[in-house]
mmCIF file of C-alpha atoms in Angstrom:
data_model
loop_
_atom_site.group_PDB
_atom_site.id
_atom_site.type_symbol
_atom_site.label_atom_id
_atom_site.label_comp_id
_atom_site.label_asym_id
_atom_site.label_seq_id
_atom_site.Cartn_x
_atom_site.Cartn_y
_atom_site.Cartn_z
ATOM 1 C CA UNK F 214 -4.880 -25.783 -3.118
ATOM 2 C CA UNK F 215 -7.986 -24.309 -4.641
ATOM 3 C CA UNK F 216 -7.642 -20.778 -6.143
ATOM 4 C CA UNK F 217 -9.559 -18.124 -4.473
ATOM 5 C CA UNK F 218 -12.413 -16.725 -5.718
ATOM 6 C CA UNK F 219 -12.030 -13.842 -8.818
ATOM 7 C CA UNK F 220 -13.240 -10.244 -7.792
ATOM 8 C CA UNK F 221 -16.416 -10.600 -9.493
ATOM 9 C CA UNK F 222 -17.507 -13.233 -7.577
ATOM 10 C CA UNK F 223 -17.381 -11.459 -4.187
ATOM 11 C CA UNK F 224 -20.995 -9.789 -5.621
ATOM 12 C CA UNK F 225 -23.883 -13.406 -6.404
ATOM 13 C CA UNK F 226 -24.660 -13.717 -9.816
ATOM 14 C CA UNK F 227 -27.142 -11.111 -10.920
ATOM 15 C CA UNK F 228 -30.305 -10.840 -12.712
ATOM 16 C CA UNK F 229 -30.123 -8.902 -16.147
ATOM 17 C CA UNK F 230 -32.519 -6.139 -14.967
ATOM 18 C CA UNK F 231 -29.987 -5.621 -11.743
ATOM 19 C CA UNK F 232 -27.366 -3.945 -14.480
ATOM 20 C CA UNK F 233 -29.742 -1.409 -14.682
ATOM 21 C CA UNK F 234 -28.635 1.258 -12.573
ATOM 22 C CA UNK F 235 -29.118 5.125 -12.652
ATOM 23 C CA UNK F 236 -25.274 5.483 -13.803
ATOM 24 C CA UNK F 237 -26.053 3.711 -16.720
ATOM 25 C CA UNK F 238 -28.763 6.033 -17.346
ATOM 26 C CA UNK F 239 -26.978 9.270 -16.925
ATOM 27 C CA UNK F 240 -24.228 7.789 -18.824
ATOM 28 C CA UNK F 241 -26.484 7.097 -21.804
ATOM 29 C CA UNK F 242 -28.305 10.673 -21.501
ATOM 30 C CA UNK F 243 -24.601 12.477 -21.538
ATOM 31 C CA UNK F 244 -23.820 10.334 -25.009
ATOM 32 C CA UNK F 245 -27.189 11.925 -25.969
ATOM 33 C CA UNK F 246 -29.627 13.969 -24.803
ATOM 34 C CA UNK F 247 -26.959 16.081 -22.286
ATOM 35 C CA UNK F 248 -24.379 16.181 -25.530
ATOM 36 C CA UNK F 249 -23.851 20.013 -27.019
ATOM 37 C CA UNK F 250 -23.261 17.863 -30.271
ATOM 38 C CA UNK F 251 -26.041 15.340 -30.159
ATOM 39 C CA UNK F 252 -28.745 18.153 -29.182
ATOM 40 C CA UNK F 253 -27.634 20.471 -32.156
ATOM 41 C CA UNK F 254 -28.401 17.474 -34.183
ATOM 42 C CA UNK F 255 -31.585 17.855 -33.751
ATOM 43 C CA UNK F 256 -32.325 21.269 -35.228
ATOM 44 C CA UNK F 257 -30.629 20.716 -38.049
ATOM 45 C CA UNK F 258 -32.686 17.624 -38.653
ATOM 46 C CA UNK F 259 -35.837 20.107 -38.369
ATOM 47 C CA UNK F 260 -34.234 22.626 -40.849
ATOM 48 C CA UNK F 261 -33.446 19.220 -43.382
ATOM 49 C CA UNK F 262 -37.062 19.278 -42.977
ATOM 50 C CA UNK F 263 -37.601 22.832 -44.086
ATOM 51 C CA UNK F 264 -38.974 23.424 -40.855
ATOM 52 C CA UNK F 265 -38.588 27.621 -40.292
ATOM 53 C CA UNK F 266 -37.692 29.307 -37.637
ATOM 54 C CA UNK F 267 -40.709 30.354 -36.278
ATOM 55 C CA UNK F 268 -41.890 26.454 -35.601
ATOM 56 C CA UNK F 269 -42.077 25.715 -32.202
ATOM 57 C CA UNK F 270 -40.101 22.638 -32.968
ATOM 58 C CA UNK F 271 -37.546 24.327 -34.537
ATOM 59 C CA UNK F 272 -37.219 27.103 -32.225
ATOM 60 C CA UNK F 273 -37.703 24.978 -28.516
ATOM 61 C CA UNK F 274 -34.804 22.795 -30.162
ATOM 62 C CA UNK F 275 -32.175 25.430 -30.823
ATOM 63 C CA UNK F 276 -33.179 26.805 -26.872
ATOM 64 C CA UNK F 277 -32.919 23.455 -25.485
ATOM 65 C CA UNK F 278 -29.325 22.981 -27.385
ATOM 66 C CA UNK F 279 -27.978 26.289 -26.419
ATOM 67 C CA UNK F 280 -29.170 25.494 -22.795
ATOM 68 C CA UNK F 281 -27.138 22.087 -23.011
ATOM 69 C CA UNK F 282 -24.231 23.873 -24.570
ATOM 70 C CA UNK F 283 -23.758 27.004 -21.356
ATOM 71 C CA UNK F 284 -23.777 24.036 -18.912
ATOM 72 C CA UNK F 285 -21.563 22.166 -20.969
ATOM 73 C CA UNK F 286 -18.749 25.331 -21.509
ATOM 74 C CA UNK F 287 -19.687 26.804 -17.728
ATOM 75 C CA UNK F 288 -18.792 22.938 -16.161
ATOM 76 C CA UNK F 289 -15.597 23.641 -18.083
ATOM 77 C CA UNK F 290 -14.882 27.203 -17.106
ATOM 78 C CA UNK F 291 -15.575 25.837 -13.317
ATOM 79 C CA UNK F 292 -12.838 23.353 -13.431
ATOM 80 C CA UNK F 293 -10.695 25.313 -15.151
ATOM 81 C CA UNK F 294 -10.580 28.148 -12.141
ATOM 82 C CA UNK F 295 -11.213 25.427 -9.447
ATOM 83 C CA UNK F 296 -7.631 23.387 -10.459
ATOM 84 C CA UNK F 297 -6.083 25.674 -12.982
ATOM 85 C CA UNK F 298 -4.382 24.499 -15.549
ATOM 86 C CA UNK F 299 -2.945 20.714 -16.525
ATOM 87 C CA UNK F 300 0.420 20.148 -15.660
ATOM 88 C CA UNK F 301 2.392 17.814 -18.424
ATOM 89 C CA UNK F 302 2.519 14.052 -17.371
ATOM 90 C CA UNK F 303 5.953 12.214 -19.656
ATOM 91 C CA UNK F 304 5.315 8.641 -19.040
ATOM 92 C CA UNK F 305 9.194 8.240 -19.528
ATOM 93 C CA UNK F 306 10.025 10.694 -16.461
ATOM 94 C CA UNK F 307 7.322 9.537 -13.881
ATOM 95 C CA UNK F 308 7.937 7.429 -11.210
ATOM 96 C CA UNK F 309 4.619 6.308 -9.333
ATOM 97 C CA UNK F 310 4.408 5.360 -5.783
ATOM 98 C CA UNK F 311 1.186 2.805 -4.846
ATOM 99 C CA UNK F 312 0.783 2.276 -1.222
ATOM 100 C CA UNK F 313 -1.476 -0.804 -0.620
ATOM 101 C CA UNK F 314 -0.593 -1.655 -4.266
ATOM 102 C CA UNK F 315 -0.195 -5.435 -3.441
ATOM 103 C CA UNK F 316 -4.486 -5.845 -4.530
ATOM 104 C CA UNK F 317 -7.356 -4.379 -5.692
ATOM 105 C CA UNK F 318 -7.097 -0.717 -7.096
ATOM 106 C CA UNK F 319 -3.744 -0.576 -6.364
ATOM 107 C CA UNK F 320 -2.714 -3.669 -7.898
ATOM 108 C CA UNK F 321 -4.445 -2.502 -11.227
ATOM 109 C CA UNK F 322 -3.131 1.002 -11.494
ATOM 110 C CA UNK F 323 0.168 -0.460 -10.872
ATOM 111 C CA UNK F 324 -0.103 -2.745 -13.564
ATOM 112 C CA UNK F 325 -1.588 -0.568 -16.033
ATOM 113 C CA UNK F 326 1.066 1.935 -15.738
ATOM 114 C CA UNK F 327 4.000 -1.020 -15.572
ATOM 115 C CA UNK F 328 2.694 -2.490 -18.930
ATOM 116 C CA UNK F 329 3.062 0.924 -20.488
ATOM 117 C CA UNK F 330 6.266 1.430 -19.698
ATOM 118 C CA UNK F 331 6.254 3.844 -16.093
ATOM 119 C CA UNK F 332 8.270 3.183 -13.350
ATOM 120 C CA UNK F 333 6.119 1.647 -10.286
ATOM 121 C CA UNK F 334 7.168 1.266 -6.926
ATOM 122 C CA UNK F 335 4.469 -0.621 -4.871
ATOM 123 C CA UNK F 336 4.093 -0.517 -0.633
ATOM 124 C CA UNK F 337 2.558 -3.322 1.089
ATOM 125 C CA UNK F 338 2.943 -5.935 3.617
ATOM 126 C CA UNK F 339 1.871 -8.542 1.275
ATOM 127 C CA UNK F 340 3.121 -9.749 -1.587
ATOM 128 C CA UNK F 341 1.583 -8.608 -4.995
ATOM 129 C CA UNK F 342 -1.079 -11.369 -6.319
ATOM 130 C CA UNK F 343 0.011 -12.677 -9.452
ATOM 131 C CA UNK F 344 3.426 -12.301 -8.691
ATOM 132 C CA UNK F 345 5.875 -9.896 -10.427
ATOM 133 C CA UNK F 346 4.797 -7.664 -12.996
ATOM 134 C CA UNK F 347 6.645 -5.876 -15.530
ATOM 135 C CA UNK F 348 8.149 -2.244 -14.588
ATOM 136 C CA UNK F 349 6.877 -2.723 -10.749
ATOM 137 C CA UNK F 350 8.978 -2.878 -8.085
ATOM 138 C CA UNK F 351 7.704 -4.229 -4.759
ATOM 139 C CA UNK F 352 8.943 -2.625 -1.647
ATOM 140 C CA UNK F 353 7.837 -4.655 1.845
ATOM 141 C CA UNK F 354 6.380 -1.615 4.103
ATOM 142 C CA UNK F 355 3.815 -1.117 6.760
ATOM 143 C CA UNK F 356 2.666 2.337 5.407
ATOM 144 C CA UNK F 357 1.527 2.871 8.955
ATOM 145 C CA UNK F 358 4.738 2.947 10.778
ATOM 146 C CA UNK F 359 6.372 5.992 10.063
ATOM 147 C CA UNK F 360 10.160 4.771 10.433
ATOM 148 C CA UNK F 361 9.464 1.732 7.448
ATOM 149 C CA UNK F 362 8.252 4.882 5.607
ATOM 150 C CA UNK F 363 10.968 6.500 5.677
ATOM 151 C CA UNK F 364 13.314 3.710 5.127
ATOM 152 C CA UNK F 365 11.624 3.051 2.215
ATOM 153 C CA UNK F 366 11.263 6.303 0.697
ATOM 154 C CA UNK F 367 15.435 6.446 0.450
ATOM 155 C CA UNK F 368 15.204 2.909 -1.417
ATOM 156 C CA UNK F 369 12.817 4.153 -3.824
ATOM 157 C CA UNK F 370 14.926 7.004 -4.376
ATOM 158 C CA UNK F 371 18.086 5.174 -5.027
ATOM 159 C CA UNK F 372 16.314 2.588 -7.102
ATOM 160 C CA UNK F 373 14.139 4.702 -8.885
ATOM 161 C CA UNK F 374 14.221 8.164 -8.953
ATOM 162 C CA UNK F 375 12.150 10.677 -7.362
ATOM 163 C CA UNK F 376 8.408 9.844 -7.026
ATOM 164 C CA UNK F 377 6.022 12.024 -9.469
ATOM 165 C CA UNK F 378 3.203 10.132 -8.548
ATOM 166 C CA UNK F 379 1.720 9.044 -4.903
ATOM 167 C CA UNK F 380 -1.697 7.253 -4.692
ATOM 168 C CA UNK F 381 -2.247 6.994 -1.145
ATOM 169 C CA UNK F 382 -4.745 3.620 -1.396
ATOM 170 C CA UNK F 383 -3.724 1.784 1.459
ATOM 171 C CA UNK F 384 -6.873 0.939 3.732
ATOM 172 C CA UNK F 385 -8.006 -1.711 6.208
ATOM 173 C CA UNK F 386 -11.712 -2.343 7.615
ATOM 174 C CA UNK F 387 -12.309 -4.011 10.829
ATOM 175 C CA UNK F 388 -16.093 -4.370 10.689
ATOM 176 C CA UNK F 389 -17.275 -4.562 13.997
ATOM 177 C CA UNK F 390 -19.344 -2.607 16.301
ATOM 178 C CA UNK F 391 -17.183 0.417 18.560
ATOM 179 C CA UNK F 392 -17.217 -1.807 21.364
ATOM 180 C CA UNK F 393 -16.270 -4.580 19.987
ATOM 181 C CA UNK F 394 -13.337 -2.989 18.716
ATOM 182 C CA UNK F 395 -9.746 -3.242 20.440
ATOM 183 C CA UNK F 396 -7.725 -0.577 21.256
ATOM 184 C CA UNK F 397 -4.969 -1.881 18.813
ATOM 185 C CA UNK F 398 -7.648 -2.746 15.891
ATOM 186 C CA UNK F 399 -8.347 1.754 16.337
ATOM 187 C CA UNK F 400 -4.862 2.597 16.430
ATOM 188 C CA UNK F 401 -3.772 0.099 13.298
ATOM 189 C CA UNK F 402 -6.795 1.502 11.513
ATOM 190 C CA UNK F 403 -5.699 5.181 11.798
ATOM 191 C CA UNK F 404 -2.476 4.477 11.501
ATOM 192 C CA UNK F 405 -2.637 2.698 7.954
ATOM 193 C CA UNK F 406 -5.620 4.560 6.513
ATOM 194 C CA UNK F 407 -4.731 8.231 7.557
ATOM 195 C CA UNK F 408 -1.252 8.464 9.530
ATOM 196 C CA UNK F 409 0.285 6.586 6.567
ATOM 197 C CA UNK F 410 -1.019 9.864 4.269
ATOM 198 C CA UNK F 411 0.660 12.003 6.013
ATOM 199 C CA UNK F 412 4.029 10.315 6.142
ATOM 200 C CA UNK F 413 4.307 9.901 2.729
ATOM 201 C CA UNK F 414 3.245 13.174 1.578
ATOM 202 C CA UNK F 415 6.024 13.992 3.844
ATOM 203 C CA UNK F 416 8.749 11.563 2.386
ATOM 204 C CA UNK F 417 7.797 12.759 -1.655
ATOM 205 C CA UNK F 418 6.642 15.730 -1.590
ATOM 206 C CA UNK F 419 9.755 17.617 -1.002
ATOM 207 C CA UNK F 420 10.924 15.878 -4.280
ATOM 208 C CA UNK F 421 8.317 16.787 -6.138
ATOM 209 C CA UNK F 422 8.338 20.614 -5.296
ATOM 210 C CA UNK F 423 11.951 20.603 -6.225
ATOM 211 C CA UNK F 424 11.052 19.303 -9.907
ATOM 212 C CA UNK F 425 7.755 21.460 -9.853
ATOM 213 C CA UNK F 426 6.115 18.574 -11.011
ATOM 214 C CA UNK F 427 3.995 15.884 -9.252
ATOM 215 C CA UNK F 428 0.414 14.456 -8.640
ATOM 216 C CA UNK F 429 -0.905 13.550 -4.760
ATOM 217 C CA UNK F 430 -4.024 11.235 -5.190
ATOM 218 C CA UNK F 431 -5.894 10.654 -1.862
ATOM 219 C CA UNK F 432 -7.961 7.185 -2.059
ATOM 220 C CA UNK F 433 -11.068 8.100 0.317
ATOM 221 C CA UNK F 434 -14.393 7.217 0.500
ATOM 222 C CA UNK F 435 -18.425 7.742 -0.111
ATOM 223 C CA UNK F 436 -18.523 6.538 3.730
ATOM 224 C CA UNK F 437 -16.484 9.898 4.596
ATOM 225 C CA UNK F 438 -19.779 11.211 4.226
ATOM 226 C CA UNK F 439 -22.083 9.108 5.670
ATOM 227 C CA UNK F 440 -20.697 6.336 8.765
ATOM 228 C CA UNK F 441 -22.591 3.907 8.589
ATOM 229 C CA UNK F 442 -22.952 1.252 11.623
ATOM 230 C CA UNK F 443 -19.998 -1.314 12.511
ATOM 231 C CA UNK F 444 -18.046 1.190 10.391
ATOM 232 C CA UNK F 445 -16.895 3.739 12.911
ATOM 233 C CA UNK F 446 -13.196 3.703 12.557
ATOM 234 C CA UNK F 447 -12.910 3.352 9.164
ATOM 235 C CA UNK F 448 -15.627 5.867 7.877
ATOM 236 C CA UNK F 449 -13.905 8.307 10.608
ATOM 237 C CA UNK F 450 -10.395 7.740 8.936
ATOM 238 C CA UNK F 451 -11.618 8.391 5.485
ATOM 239 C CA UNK F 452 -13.109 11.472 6.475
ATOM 240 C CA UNK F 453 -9.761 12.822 8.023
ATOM 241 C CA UNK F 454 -8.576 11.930 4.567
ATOM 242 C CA UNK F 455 -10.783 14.224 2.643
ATOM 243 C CA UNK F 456 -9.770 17.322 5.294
ATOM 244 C CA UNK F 457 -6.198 16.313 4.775
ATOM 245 C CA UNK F 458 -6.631 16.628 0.810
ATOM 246 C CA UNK F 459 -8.757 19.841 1.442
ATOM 247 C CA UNK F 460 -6.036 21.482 3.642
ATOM 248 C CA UNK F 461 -3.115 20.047 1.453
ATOM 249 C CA UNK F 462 -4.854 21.537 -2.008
ATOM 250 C CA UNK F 463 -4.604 24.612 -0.188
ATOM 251 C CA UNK F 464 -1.057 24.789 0.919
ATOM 252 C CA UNK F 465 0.146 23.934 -3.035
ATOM 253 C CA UNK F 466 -2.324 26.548 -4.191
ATOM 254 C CA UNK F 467 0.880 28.547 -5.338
ATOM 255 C CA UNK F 468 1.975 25.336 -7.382
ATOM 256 C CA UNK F 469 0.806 24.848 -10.551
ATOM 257 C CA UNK F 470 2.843 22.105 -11.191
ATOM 258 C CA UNK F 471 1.981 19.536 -8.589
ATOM 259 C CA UNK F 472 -2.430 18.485 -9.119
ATOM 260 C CA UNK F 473 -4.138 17.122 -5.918
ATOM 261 C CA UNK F 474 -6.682 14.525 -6.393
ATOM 262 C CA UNK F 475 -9.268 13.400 -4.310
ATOM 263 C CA UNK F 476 -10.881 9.810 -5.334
ATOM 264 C CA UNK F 477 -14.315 9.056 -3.176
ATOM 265 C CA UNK F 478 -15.698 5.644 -4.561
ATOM 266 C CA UNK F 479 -18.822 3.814 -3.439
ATOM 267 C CA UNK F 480 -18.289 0.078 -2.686
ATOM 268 C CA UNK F 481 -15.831 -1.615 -4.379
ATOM 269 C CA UNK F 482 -16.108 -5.377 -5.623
ATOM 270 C CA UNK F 483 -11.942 -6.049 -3.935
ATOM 271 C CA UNK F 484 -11.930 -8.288 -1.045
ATOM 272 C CA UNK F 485 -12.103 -5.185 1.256
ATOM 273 C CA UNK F 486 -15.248 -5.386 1.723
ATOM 274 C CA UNK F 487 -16.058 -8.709 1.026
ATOM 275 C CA UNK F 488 -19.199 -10.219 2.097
ATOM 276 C CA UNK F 489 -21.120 -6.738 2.347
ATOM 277 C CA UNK F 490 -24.153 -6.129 0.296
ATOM 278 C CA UNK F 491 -25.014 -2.632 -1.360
ATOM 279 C CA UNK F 492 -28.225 -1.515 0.445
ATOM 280 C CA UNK F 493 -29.707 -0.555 -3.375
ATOM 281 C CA UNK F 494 -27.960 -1.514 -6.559
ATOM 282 C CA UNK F 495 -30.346 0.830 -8.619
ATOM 283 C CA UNK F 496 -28.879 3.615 -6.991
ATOM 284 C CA UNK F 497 -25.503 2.145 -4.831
ATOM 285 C CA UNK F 498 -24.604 -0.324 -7.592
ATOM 286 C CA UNK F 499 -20.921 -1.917 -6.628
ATOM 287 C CA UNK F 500 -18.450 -0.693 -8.429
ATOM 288 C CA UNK F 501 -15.584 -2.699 -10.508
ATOM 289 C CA UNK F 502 -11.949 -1.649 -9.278
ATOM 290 C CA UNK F 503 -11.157 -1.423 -13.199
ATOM 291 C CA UNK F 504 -13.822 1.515 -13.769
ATOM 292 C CA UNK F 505 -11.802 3.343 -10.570
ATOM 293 C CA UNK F 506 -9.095 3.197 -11.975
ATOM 294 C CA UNK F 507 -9.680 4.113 -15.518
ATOM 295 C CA UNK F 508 -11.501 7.262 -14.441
ATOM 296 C CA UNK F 509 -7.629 7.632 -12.256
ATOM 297 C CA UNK F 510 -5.630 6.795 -14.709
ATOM 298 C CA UNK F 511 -6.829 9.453 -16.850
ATOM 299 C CA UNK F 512 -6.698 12.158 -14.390
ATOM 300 C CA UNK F 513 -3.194 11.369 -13.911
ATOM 301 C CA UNK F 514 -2.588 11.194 -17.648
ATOM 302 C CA UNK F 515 -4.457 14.259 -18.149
ATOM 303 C CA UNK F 516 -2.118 16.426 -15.500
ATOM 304 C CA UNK F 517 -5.738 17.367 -13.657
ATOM 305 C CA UNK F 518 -6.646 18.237 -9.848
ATOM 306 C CA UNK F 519 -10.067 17.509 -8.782
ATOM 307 C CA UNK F 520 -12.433 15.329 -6.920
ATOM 308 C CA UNK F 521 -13.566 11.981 -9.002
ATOM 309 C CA UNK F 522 -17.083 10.591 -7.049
ATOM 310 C CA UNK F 523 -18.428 7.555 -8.898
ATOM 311 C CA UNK F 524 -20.907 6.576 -8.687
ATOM 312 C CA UNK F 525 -23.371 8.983 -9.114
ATOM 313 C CA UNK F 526 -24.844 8.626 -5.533
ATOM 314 C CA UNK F 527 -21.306 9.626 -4.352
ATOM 315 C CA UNK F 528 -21.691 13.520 -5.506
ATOM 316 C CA UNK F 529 -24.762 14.146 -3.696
ATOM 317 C CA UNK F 530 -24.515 12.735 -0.742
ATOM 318 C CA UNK F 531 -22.915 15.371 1.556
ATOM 319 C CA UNK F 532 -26.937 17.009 0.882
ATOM 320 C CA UNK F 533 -27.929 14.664 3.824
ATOM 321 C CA UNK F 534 -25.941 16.507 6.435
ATOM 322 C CA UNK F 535 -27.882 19.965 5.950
ATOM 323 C CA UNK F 536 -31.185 18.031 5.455
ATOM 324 C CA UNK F 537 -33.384 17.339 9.099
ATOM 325 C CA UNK F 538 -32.388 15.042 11.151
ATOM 326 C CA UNK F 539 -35.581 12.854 11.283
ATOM 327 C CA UNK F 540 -35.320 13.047 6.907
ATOM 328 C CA UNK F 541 -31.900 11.910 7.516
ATOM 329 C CA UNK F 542 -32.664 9.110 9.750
ATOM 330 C CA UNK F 543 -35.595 7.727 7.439
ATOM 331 C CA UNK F 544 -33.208 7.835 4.349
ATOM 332 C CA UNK F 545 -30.541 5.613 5.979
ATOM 333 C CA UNK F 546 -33.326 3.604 7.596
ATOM 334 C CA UNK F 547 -34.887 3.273 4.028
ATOM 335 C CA UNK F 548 -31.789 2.884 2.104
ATOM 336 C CA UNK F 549 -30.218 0.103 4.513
ATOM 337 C CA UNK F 550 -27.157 1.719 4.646
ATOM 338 C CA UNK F 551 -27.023 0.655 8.607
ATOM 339 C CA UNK F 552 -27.602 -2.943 7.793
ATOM 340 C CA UNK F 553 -25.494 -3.563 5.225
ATOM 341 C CA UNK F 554 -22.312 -4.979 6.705
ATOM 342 C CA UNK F 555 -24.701 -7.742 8.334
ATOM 343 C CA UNK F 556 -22.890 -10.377 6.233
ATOM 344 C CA UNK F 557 -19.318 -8.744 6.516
ATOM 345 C CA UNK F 558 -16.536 -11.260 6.075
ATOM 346 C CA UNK F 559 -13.462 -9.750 5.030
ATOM 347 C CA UNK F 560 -10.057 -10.429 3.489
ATOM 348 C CA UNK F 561 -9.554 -12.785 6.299
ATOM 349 C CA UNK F 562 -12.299 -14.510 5.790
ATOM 350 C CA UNK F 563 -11.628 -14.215 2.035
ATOM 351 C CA UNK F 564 -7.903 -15.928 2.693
ATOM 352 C CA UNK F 565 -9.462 -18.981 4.779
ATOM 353 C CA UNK F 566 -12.146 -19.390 1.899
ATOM 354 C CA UNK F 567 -9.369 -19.349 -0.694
ATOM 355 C CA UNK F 568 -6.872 -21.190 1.080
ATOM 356 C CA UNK F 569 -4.061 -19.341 -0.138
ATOM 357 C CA UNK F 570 -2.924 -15.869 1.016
ATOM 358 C CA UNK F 571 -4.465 -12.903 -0.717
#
């Protein structure tokens, strides 16, 4: 039996200028020239040069650096009244539900937070790759049929504790054109990538409002945005994800102590979507599921609400929908977005190529 292939082999081997993206870019320019700290650096280099105040250097250095330093305060003061304040997160009294936890994202959040010492309980129809690992619990469950759900949700609770934590990151793609599609391929879609949502918000969230305590992460996507073709059902499930965070955020408005978070990724290197090509790394580049999860992991850690987009693509591109229509159809024509899941294989491709079960 051969082992199957690592997740950073799902993307070919890239040239060195490929890393070069504009996320690395902005990520450089917010370590410097978008830094409050690094930009008042630079007037006080032009005062260690006995430059006064009345030289334009001096002067256009100390505006530019004030500029940088409203947007950085004003981003703050915006999150701060769009998700109020943190809520505390005591690694020792969370218990953290993973549906679709078995691989990818899932699997690494899980094992992140096992290794550190939180209580995991993983749902999935498939067994976790790698086997056990410490502090997670594996709990056999089709997320999509409500009755397993519920089952389940008593197990946890006798085994475990109440749930603190639900990352709803179970998902399924089918890949194929709307009439190509089978009635049961729609319905399993829906039901595991947006019915399963709502029966486990169902199932833990009464726990958590009794604690006053608790985090609800929705796992969406860029694609809620834009649907591209042979991506119908899925990009039409992740969509009904984002309204169900939007509508949920509201209803806990009047509790402080329980943070919604809404998680809408680009393409992943996991064998989701394995086989697909990014129509433009510069701008699309694929992301690593460890980057996800960090930027997760720390909104969890950090008791914040919110919307994490990465990458940077991923924040802009609800724009297209108010843009024309014949400027929207020339940016998906020119951006490939249509053609991209021309060489769409799968997991279950991914399983027969590894000849083992993923």
């Amino acid at each position: 039996m051969s082992d199957p292939p690592s997740p950073s082999s799902f993307q070919s081997d890239k040239p060195l200028l490929d890393h070069l993206t504009i996320d690395l870019i902005l990520a450089i320019l917010n370590h410097t020239f978008l830094n409050p700290i690094f930009t008042w650096l630079i007037p006080l280099a032009y005062r260690a040069q006995t430059f006064q105040y009345h030289h334009p250097p001096l002067y256009l250095s100390i505006a530019y650096a004030a500029f940088v330093t409203v947007l950085w305060i004003a981003k703050r003061v915006n999150r701060r009244l769009a998700y109020g304040v943190k809520r505390e997160f005591d690694w020792m009294e969370e218990v953290v539900v993973i549906t679709g936890g078995a691989s990818g994202l899932g699997l690494l959040i899980a094992e992140v937070y096992g290794m550190r010492g939180v209580t995991v309980a993983v749902l999935d129809v498939r067994e976790p790759e790698g086997g056990e690992a410490r502090n997670v619990e594996f709990y056999k469950c089709d997320v999509g049929d409500r009755k397993q759900v519920e089952a389940v949700a008593k197990d946890i609770e006798r085994d475990l504790g109440t749930p603190t934590v639900l990352i709803n990151n179970a998902a399924i793609v089918n890949g194929k054109k709307i009439l190509d599609l089978s009635a049961e391929e729609i319905e399993t879609n829906f039901k595991t990538n947006l019915l399963s949502s709502f029966y486990t918000i169902k199932q833990f969230l009464p726990g958590m409002l009794k604690l006053n305590r608790g985090s609800i992460i929705t796992i969406s996507s860029v694609l809620s945005s834009i649907a591209p073709a042979q991506l119908s059902d899925y990009a039409a499930s992740k969509a009904a994800l984002k309204s169900l965070h939007s509508s949920l955020t509201a209803e806990l408005a009047n509790q402080p102590g329980i943070k919604t978070l809404l998680v809408t990724p680009g393409q992943l290197s996991t064998p989701l979507f394995y086989g697909v090509k990014t129509p433009n790394n510069f701008f699309a580049p694929v992301l690593e599921p460890v980057d996800v999860a960090k930027e997760i992991i720390a909104a969890i850690d950090g008791g914040l609400g919110g919307h994490i987009s990465m990458p940077v693509y991923s924040r802009w591109i609800g724009v297209m929908e108010v843009l024309p229509a014949s400027i929207q159809k020339l940016l998906r024509w020119s951006s490939g977005v249509d053609r991209a899941m021309a060489g769409f294989k799968g997991r279950k491709v991914l399983d027969q190529e590894g000849n083992r079960t993923w």
